[in-house]
CSV table of C-alpha atoms in Angstrom, one decimal:
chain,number,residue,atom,x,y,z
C,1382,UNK,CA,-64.5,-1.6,38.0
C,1383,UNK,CA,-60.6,-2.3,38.9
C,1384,UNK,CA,-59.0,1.5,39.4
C,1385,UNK,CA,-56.3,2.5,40.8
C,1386,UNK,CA,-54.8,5.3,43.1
C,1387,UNK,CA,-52.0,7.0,43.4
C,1388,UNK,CA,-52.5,9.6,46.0
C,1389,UNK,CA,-49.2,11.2,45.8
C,1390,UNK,CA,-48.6,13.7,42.6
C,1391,UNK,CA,-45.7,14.5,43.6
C,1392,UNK,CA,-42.5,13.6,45.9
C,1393,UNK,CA,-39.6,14.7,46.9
C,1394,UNK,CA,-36.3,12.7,47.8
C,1395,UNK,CA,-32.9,13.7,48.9
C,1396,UNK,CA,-30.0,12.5,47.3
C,1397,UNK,CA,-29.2,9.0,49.0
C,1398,UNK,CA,-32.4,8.9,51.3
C,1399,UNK,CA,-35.0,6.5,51.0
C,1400,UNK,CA,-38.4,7.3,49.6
C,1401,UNK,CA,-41.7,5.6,49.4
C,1402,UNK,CA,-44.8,6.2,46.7
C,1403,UNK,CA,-48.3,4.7,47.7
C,1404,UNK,CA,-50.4,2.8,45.7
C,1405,UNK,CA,-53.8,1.1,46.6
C,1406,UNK,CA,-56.5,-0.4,44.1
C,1407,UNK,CA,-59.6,-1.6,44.1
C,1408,UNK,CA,-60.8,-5.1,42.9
C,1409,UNK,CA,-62.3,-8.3,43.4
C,1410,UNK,CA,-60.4,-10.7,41.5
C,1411,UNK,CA,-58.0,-12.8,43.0
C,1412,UNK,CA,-55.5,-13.7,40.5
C,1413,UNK,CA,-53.7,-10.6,39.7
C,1414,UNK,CA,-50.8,-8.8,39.3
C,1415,UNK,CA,-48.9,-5.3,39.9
C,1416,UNK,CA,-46.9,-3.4,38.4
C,1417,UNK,CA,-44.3,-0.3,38.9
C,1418,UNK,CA,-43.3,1.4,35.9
C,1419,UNK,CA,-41.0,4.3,36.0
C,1420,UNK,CA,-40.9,7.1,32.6
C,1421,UNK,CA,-38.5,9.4,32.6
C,1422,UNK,CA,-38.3,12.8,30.8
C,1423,UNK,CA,-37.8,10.9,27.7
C,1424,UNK,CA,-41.0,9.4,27.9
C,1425,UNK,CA,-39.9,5.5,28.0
C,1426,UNK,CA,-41.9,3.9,30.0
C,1427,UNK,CA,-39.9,1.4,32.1
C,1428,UNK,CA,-40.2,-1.3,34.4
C,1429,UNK,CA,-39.3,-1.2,37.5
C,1430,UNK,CA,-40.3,-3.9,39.7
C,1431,UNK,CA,-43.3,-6.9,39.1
C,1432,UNK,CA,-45.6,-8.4,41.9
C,1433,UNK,CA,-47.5,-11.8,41.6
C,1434,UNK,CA,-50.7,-11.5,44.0
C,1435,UNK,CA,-50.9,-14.6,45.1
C,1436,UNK,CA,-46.8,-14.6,46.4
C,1437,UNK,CA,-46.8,-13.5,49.9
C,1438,UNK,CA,-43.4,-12.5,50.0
C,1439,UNK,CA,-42.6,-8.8,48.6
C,1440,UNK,CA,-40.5,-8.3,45.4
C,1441,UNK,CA,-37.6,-6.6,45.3
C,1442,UNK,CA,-35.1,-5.3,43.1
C,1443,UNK,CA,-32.0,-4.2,44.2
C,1444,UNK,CA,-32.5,-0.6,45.2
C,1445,UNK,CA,-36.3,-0.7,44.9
C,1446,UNK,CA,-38.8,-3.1,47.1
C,1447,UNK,CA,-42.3,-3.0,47.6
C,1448,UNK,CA,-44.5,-3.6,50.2
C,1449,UNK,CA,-47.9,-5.3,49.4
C,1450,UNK,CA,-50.8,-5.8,51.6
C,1451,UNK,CA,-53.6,-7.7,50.0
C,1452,UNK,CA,-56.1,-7.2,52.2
C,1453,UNK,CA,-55.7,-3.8,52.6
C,1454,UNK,CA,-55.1,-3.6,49.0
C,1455,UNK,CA,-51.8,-1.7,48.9
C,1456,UNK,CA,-48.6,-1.5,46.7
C,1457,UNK,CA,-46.1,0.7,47.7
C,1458,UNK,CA,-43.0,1.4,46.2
C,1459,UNK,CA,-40.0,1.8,48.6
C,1460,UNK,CA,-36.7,3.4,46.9
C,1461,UNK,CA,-33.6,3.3,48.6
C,1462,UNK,CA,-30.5,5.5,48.2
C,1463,UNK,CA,-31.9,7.5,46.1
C,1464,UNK,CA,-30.7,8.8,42.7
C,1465,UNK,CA,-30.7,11.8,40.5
C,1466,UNK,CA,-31.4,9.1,38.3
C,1467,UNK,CA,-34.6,8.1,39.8
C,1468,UNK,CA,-36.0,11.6,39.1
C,1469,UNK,CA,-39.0,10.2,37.0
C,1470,UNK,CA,-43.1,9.8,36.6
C,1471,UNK,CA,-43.7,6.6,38.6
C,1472,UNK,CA,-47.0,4.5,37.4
C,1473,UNK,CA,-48.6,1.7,39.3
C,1474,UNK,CA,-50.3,-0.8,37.2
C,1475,UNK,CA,-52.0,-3.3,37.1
C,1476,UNK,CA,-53.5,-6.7,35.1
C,1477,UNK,CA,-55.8,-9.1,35.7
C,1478,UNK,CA,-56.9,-12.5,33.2
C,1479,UNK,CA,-60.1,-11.6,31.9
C,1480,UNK,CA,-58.7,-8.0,30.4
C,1481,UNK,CA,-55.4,-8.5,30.2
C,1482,UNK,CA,-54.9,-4.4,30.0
C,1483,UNK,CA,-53.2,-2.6,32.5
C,1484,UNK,CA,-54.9,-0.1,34.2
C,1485,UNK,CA,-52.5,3.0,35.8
C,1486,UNK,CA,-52.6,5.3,38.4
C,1487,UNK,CA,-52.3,8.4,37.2
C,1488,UNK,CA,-48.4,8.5,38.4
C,1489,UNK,CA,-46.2,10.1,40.9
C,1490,UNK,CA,-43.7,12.6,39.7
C,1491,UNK,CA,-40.4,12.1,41.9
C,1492,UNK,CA,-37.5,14.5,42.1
C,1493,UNK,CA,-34.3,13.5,43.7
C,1494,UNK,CA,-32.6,16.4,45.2
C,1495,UNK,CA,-28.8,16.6,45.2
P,836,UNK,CA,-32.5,-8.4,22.3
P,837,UNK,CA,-33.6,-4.7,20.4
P,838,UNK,CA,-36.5,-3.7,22.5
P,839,UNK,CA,-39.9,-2.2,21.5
P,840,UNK,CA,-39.7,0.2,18.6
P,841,UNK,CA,-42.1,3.2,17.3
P,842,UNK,CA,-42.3,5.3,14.1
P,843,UNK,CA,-42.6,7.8,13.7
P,844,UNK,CA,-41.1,9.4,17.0
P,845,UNK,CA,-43.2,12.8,16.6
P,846,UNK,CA,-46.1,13.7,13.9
P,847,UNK,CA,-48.1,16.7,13.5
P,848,UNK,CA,-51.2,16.9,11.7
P,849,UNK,CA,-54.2,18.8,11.1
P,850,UNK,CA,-57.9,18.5,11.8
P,851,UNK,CA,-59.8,16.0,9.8
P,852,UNK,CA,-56.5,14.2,8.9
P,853,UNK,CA,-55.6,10.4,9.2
P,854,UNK,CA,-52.5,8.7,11.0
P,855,UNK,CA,-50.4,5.6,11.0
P,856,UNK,CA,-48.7,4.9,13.6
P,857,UNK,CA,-46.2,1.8,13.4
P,858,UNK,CA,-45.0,-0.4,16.2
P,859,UNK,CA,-42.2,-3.0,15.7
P,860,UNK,CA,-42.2,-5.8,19.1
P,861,UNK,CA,-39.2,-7.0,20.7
P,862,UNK,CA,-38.3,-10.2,19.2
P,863,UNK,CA,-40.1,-13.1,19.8
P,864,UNK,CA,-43.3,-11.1,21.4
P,865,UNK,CA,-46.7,-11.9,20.0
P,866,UNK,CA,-48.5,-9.6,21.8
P,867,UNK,CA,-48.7,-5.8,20.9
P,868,UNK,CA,-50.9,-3.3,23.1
P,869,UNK,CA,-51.6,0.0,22.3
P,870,UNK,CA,-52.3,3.1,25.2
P,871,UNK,CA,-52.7,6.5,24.8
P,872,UNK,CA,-51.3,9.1,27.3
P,873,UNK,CA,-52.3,12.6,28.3
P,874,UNK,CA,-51.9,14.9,30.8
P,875,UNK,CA,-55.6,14.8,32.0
P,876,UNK,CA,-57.0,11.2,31.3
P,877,UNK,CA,-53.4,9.9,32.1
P,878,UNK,CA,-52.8,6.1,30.5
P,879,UNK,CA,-55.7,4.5,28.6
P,880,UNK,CA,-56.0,1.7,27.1
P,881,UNK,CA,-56.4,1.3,23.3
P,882,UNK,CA,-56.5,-2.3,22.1
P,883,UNK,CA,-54.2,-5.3,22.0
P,884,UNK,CA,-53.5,-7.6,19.2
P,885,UNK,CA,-52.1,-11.0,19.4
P,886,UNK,CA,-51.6,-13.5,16.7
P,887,UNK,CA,-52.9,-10.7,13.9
P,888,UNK,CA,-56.1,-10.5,15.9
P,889,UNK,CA,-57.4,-8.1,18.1
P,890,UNK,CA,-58.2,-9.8,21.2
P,891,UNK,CA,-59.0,-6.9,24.2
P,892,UNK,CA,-60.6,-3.4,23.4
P,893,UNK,CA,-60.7,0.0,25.7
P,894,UNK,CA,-63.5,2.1,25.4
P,895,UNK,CA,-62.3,4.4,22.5
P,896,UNK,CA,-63.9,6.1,19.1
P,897,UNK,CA,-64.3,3.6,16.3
P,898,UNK,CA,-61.8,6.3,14.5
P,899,UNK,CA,-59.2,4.7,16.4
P,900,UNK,CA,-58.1,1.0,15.3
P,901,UNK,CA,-55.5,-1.1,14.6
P,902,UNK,CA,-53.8,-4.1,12.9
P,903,UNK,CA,-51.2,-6.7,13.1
P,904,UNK,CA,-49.2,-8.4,10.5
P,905,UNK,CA,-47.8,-12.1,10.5
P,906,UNK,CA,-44.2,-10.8,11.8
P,907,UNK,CA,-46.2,-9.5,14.4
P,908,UNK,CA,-45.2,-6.1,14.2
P,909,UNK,CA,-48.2,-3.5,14.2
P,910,UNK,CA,-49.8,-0.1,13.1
P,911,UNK,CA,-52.6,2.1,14.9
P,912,UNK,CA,-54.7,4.1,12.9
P,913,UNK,CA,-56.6,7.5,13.7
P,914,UNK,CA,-58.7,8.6,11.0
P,915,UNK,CA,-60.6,12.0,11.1
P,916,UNK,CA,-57.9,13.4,13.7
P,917,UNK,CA,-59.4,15.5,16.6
P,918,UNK,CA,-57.9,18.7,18.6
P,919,UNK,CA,-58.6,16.1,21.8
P,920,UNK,CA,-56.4,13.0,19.6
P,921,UNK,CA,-53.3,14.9,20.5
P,922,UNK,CA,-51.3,12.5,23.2
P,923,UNK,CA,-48.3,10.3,23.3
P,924,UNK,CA,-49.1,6.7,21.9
P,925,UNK,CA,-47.3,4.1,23.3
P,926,UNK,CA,-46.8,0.7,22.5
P,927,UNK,CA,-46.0,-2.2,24.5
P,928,UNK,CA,-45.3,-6.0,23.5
P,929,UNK,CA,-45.4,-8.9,25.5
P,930,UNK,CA,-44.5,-12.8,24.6
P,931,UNK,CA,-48.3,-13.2,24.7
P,932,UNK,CA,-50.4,-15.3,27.6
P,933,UNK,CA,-51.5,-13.8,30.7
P,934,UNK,CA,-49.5,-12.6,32.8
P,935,UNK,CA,-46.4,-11.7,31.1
P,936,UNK,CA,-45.3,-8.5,31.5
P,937,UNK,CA,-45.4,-5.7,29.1
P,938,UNK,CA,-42.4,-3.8,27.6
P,939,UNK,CA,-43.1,-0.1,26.1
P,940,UNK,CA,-41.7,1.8,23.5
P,941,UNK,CA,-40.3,5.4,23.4
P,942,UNK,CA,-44.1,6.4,22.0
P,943,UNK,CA,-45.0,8.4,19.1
P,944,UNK,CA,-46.0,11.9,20.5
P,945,UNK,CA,-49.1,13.0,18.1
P,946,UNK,CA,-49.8,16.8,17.7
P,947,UNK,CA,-53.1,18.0,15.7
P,948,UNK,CA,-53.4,21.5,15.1
């Protein structure tokens, strides 16, 4: 069964430092695809960044890249300059063909310390 | 575009009752997914619908199900609520085919007393 880890409950990030939240999952498809989705206090669950396995190169978006490693089957999540903003749950996902569900880790609560 | 939309935003109920709860997609999405959240399972997966038809199932009750009209908009229902039912339900849309990503709604946070 596909699962997913996040082995961090909860981080801890000064104001305009850089943080990263770990993800790893276990599979044995090949085409899939991850996920990092941020919720708030309000609850809306947001995107944050989108990862194609079979693209070598990491995604980014502005502030926020990741760092995948098939073969060890990691997804990290690498914030930079952090913002009170980013105080948030963060959720890895992810979605493979034959389900087409996404399947979380049970999230990372970050707090962004002025 | 408007994005994903839920009603209604909080419910409470009682033991033994039934719920509707409606999700409206953002524009153009034919896909609707349903999850439930709680602090101890975390995010499960409910069901998705695409085209009016259910197409993937998690490994819920058969109290839990769903629908999905022509406009594509669509409505979960829990009949014979549970103490355990209480959770935030969210709903996310997508334009439809594998792998396109999936866009939540605000959720409709379900209390039963």
């Amino acid at each position: 069964a596909q699962t997913v880890t996040q082995s961090q409950p909860e981080m801890s990030v000064q104001e305009a430092e850089t943080v990263t939240l770990s993800c790893t999952y276990d599979t044995s498809e090949s085409d899939y695809y991850l996920f990092w989705y941020k919720q708030p206090p309000s609850r809306q669950m947001i995107l944050v960044i989108r990862q194609e396995a079979y693209k070598q190169q990491n995604a980014t978006e502005n502030r926020f890249s990741v760092n995948f490693q098939k073969a060890a089957k990691s997804f990290s999540l690498k914030i930079s300059d952090s913002q009170l903003g980013d105080a948030a749950m963060y959720f890895c996902a992810y979605l493979y063909g034959s389900q087409g569900n996404l399947i979380f880790g049970k999230g990372t609560k970050l707090s962004v310390k002025p | 575009k408007a994005g994903v939309t839920q009603t209604p935003r909080y419910l409470i109920k009682t033991r033994g009752q039934q719920v509707t709860l409606s999700c409206s997609p953002i524009s153009g999405h034919r896909s609707v997914s349903w999850y439930q959240q709680t602090p101890g399972q975390g995010l499960q997966f409910l069901f998705e619908y695409f085209s009016e038809t259910q197409r993937n199932k998690g490994n819920f009750p058969g109290r839990f199900s769903g629908r999905q009209f022509s406009n594509s908009r669509s409505e979960m229902n829990v009949s014979t609520l549970e103490l355990g039912d209480s959770a935030l339900y969210l709903c996310a849309s997508s334009l439809g085919g594998f792998p396109d990503t999936q866009y939540f709604g605000p959720g409709t946070r379900l209390t039963v007393l």
